[in-house]
Coordinates of C-alpha atoms in Angstrom, one line a residue:
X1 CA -11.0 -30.7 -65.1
X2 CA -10.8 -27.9 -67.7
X3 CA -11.4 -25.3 -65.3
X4 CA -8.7 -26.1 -62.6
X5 CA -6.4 -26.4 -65.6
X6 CA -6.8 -23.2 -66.7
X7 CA -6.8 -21.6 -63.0
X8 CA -3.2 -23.5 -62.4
X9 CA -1.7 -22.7 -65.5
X10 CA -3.3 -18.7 -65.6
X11 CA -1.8 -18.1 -62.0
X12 CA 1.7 -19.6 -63.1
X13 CA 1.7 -17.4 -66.6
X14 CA 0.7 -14.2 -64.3
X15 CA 3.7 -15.2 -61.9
X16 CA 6.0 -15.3 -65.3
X17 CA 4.6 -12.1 -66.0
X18 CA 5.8 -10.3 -63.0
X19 CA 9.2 -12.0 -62.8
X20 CA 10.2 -11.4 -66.7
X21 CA 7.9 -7.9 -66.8
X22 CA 6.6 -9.1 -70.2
X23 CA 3.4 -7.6 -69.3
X24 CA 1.7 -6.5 -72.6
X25 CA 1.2 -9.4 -75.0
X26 CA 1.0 -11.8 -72.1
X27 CA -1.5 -9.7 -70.1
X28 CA -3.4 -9.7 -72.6
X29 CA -3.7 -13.7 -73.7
X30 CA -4.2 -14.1 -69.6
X31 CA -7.2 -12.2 -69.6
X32 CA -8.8 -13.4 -72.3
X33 CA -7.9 -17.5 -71.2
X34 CA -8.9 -16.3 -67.6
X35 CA -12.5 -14.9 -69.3
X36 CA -12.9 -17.7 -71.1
X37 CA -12.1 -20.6 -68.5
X38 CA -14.1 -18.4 -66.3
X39 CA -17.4 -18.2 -68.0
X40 CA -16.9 -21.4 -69.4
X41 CA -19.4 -24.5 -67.7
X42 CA -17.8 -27.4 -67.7
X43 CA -18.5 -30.5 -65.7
X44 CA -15.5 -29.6 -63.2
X45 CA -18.2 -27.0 -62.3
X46 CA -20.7 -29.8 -61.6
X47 CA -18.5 -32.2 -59.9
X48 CA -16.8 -29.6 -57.6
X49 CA -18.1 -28.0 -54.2
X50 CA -19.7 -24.9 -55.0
X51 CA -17.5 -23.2 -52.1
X52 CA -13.8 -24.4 -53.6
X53 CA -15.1 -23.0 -56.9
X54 CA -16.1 -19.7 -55.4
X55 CA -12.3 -19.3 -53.6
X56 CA -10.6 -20.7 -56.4
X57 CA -11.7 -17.8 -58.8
X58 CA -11.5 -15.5 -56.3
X59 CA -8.3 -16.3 -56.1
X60 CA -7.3 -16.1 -59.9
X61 CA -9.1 -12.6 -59.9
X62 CA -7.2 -11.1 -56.8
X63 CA -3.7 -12.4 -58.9
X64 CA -4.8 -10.9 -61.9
X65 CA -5.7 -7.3 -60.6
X66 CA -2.7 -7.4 -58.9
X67 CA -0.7 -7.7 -61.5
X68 CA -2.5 -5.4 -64.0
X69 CA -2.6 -2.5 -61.0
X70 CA 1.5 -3.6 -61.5
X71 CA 1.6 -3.1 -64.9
X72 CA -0.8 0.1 -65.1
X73 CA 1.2 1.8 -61.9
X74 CA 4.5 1.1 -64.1
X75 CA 3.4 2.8 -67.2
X76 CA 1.3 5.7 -65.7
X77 CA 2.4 6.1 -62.0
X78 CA -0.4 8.5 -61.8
X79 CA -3.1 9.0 -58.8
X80 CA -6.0 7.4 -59.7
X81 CA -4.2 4.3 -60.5
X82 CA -2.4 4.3 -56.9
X83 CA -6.0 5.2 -55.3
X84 CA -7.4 2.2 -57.1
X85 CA -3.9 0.1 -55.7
X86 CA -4.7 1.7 -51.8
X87 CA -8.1 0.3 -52.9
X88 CA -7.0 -2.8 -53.9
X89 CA -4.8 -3.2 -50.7
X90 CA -7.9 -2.9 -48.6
X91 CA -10.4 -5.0 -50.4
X92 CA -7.7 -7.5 -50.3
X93 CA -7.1 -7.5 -46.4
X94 CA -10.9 -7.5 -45.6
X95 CA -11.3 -10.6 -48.5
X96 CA -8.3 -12.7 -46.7
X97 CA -7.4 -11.7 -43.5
X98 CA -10.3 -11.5 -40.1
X99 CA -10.0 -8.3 -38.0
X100 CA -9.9 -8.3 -34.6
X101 CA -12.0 -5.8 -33.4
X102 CA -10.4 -2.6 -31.9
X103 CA -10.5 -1.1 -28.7
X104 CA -13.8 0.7 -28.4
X105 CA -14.4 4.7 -28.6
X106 CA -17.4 4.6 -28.8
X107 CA -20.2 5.6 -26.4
X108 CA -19.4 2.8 -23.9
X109 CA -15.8 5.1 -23.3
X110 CA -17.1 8.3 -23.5
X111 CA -20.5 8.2 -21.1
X112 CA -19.9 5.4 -18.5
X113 CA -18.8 8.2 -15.9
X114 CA -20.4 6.5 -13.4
X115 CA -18.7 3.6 -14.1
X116 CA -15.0 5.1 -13.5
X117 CA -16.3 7.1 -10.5
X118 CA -16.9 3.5 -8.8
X119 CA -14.2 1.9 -10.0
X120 CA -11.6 5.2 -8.3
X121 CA -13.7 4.9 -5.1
X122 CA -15.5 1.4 -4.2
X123 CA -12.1 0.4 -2.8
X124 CA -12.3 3.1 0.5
X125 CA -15.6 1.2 1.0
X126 CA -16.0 -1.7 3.9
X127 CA -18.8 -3.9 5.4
X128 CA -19.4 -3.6 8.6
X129 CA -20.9 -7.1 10.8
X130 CA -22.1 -5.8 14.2
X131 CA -22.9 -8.8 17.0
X132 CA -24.5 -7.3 19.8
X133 CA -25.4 -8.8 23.5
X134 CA -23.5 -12.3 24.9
X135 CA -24.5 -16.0 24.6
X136 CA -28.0 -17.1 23.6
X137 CA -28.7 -13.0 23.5
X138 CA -26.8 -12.0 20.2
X139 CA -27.9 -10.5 17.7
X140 CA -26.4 -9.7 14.7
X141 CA -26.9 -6.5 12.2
X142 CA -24.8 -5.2 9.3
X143 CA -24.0 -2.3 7.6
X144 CA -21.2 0.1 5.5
X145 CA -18.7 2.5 6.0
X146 CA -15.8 4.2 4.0
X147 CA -12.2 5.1 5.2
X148 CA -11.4 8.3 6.0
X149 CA -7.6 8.3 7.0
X150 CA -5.3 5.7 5.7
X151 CA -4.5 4.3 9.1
X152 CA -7.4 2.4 9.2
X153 CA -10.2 5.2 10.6
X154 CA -13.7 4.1 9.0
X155 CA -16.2 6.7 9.0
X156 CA -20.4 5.0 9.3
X157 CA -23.9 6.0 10.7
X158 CA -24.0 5.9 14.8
X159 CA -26.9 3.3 14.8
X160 CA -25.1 0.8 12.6
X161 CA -22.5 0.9 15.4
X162 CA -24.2 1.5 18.5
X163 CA -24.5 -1.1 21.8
X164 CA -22.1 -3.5 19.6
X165 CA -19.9 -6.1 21.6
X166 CA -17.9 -6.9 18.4
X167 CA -17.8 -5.1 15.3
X168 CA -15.8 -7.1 11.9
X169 CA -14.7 -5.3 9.3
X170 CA -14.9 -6.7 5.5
X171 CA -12.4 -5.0 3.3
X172 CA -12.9 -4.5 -0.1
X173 CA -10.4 -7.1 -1.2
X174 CA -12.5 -9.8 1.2
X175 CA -10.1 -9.6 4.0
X176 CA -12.0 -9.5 7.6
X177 CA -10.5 -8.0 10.2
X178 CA -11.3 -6.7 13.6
X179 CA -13.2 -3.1 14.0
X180 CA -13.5 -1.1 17.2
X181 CA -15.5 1.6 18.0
X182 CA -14.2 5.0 18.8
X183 CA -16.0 7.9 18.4
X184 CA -20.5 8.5 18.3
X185 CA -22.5 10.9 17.5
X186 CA -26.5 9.6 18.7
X187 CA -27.2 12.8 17.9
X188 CA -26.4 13.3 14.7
X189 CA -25.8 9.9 14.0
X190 CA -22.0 9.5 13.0
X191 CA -19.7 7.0 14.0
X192 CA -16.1 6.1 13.3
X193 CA -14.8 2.7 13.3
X194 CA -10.9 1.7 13.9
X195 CA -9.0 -1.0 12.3
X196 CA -5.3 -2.1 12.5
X197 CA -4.5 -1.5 9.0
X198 CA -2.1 0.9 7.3
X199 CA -1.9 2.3 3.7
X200 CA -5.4 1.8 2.8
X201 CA -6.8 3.7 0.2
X202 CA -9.6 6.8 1.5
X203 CA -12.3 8.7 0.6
X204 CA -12.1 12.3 0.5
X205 CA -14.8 14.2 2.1
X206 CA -16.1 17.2 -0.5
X207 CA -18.0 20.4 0.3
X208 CA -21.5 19.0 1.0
X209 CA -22.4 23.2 0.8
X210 CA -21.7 23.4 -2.8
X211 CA -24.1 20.5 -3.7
X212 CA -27.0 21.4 -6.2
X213 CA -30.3 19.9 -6.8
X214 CA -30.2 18.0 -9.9
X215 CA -26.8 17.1 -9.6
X216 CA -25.8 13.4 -10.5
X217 CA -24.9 10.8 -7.2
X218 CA -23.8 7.3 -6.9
X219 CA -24.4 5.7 -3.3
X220 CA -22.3 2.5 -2.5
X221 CA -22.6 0.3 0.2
X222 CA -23.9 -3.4 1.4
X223 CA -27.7 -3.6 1.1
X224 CA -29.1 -6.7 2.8
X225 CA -25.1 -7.9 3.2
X226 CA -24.7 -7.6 -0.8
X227 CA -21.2 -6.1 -0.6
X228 CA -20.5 -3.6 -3.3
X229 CA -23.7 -2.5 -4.3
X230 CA -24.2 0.3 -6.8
X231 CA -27.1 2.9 -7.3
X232 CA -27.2 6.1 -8.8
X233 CA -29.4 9.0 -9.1
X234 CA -30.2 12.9 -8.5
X235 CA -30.0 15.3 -6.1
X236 CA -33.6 16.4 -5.0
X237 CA -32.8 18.7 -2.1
X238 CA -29.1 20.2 -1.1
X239 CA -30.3 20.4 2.4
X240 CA -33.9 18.9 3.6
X241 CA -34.3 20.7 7.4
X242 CA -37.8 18.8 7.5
X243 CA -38.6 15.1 6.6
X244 CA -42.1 14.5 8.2
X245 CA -42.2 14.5 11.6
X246 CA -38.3 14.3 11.6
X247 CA -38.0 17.8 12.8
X248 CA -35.0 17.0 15.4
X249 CA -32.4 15.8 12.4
X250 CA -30.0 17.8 11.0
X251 CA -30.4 19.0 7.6
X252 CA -29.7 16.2 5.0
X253 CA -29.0 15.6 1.4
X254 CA -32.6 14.4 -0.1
X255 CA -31.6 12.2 -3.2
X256 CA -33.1 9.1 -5.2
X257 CA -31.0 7.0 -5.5
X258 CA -32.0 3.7 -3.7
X259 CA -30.7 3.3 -0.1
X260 CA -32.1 -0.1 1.9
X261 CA -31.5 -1.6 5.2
X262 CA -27.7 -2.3 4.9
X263 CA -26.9 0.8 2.9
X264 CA -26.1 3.1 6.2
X265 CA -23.0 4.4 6.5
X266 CA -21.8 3.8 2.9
X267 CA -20.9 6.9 0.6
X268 CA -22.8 9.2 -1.5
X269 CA -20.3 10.1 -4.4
X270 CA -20.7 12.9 -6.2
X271 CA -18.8 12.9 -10.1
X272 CA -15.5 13.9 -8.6
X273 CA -15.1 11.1 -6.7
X274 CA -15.9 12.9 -3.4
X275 CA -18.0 12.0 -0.6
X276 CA -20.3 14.6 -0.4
X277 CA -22.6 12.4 2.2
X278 CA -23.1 9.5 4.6
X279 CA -26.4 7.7 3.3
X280 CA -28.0 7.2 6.6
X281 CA -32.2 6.5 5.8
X282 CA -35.0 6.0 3.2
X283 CA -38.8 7.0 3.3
X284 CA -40.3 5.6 0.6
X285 CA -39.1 4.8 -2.8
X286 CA -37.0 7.7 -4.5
X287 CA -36.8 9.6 -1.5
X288 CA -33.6 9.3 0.4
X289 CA -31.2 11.0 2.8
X290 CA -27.6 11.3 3.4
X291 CA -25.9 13.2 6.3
X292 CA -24.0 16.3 5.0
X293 CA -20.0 15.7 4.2
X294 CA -19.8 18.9 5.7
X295 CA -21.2 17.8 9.3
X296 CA -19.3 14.5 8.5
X297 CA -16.0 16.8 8.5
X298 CA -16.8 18.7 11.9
X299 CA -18.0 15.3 13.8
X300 CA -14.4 13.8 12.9
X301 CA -12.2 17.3 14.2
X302 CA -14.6 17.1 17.1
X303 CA -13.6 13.7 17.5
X304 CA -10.0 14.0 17.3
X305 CA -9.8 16.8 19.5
X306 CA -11.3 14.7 22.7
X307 CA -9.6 11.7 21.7
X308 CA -6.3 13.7 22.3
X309 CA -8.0 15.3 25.6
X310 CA -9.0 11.6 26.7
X311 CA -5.4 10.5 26.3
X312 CA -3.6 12.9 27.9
X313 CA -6.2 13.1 31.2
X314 CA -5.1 9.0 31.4
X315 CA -1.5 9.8 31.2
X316 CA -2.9 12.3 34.2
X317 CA -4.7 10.3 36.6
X318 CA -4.3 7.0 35.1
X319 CA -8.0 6.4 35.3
X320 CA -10.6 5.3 32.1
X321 CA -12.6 8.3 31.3
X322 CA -15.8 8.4 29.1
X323 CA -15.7 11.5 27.9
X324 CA -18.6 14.2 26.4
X325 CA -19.1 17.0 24.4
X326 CA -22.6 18.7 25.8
X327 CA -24.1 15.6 25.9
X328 CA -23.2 14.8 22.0
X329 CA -20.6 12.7 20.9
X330 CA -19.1 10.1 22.9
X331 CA -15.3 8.9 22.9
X332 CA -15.1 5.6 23.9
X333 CA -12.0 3.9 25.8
X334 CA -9.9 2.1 24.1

């Protein structure tokens, strides 16, 4: 048990040292019992766990440089010897003490824009469930939409909506609530949907004209009913007037990023977290299309307007109108 002696009794003499300061002879008889008990193989060496050797001199070595950085920084107090104590400090809390890691700056932070996009915007986003026909005759489809107005006015594609006898409404926080139909537009393919909901959070509608080829997208939506769906991609064409034998369409947004059966109606998001379209079809793979913001925009002040024209010719004649502008969009009763 020579070496364990000499550990005890060194790490008593170096806390003498530092209470009484006698730091020179004693310092110096330390190290040289230290050196020797160090280097020294004695059977305690043998008979001990190579790890509780290992920490027990590490041990005696950290007290020791502590106290002759002590004794050096009172004698000198110049800068390499307090450069060697910061040192000493450091190599001290990385021997003794685990780190928790800290928050990350890396590239994670810096490039996951797409990331924060979704996170300010998937929120305006809903599932739509659309149950058409009566008794053994249902059928059921689904699709997306995003809020528009804070009131509850969802904004989707015209065929996710049209002939439906009930229409549910998924929230993004899982509530389900019931959706009527108010406004459509066959022709261009627009719909809004109305819930009985206030304060919910919206989507603002951006300037589909300033969109650019080449210009980074995220569409959201509920592809085969999986709510909250991300993809992301480019912008091929600002405005595709021609997709095959498509010619009657309006001009749409041609992007890549991937849009299937269930993805109508939901957002495309450009990276200021503006809808800049309505993703309304796919062709093949890579090839998309979403419905201008900017046609998006006209359909709903279209809409308005004859809502408020259909109310007041009730208050009028008290009689349910259906109501058309040239043969387009359609307000519905309520």
């Amino acid at each position: 048990m020579v070496m364990m002696t000499n550990l005890y009794r060194n790490t008593f003499i170096l806390r003498r040292c530092i209470l009484r300061r006698k730091f020179p002879n004693n310092f110096e008889r330390v190290y040289r019992t230290f050196n020797k008990s160090f280097h020294n193989e004695t059977d305690w060496t043998k008979r001990t766990k190579p790890g509780l050797f290992n920490l027990s001199c590490k041990f005696s070595v950290s007290l020791l440089s502590v106290c002759v950085f002590y004794n050096l920084y009172r004698k000198t107090k110049n800068e390499d010897v307090v450069d060697y104590g910061h040192g000493l400090k450091i190599a001290l809390e990385n021997a003794f003490v685990v780190k928790a890691a800290s928050p990350s700056v890396g590239k994670r932070s810096q490039f996951n824009f797409i990331a924060d996009i979704v996170e300010q915007t998937q929120p305006a986003v809903v599932f739509i469930e659309v149950v058409r026909g009566r008794g053994f005759g249902q059928t059921s489809s689904s699709g997306s939409g995003f809020i528009v107005r804070p009131d509850g006015l969802i904004l989707t594609n015209a065929h996710v909506v049209a002939g439906a006898s009930r229409v549910q409404v998924y929230l993004s926080n899982g509530q389900k609530v019931q959706g009527t139909v108010q406004a459509v537009d066959q022709v261009c393919d627009l719909a809004t949907v109305k819930v009985n909901e206030r304060n919910l959070q919206t989507l603002t509608l951006g300037k589909s004209s300033e969109v650019r080829p080449g210009e980074w997208v995220v569409a959201l939506g509920s592809p085969f009913n999986l709510q909250k769906t991300v993809t992301a991609g480019i912008v091929s064409n600002a405005g595709r007037e021609t997709m095959g034998n498509l010619t009657k369409s309006p001009p749409m947004i041609q992007h890549d990023a991937v849009i299937n059966v269930g993805n109508s109606g939901g957002p495309l998001i450009n990276l200021d977290g503006e809808a800049i379209g309505i993703n309304t079809m796919t062709l093949t793979s890579g090839i998309s299309f979403a419905l201008p913001a900017d046609l998006a925009a006209d359909f709903l002040n279209r809409a308005k307007r004859e809502s408020l024209n259909l109310c007041l010719a009730k208050k009028s004649t008290d009689t349910v109108y259906t109501s058309y502008i040239p043969a387009i969009l359609m307000i519905l009763p309520q």
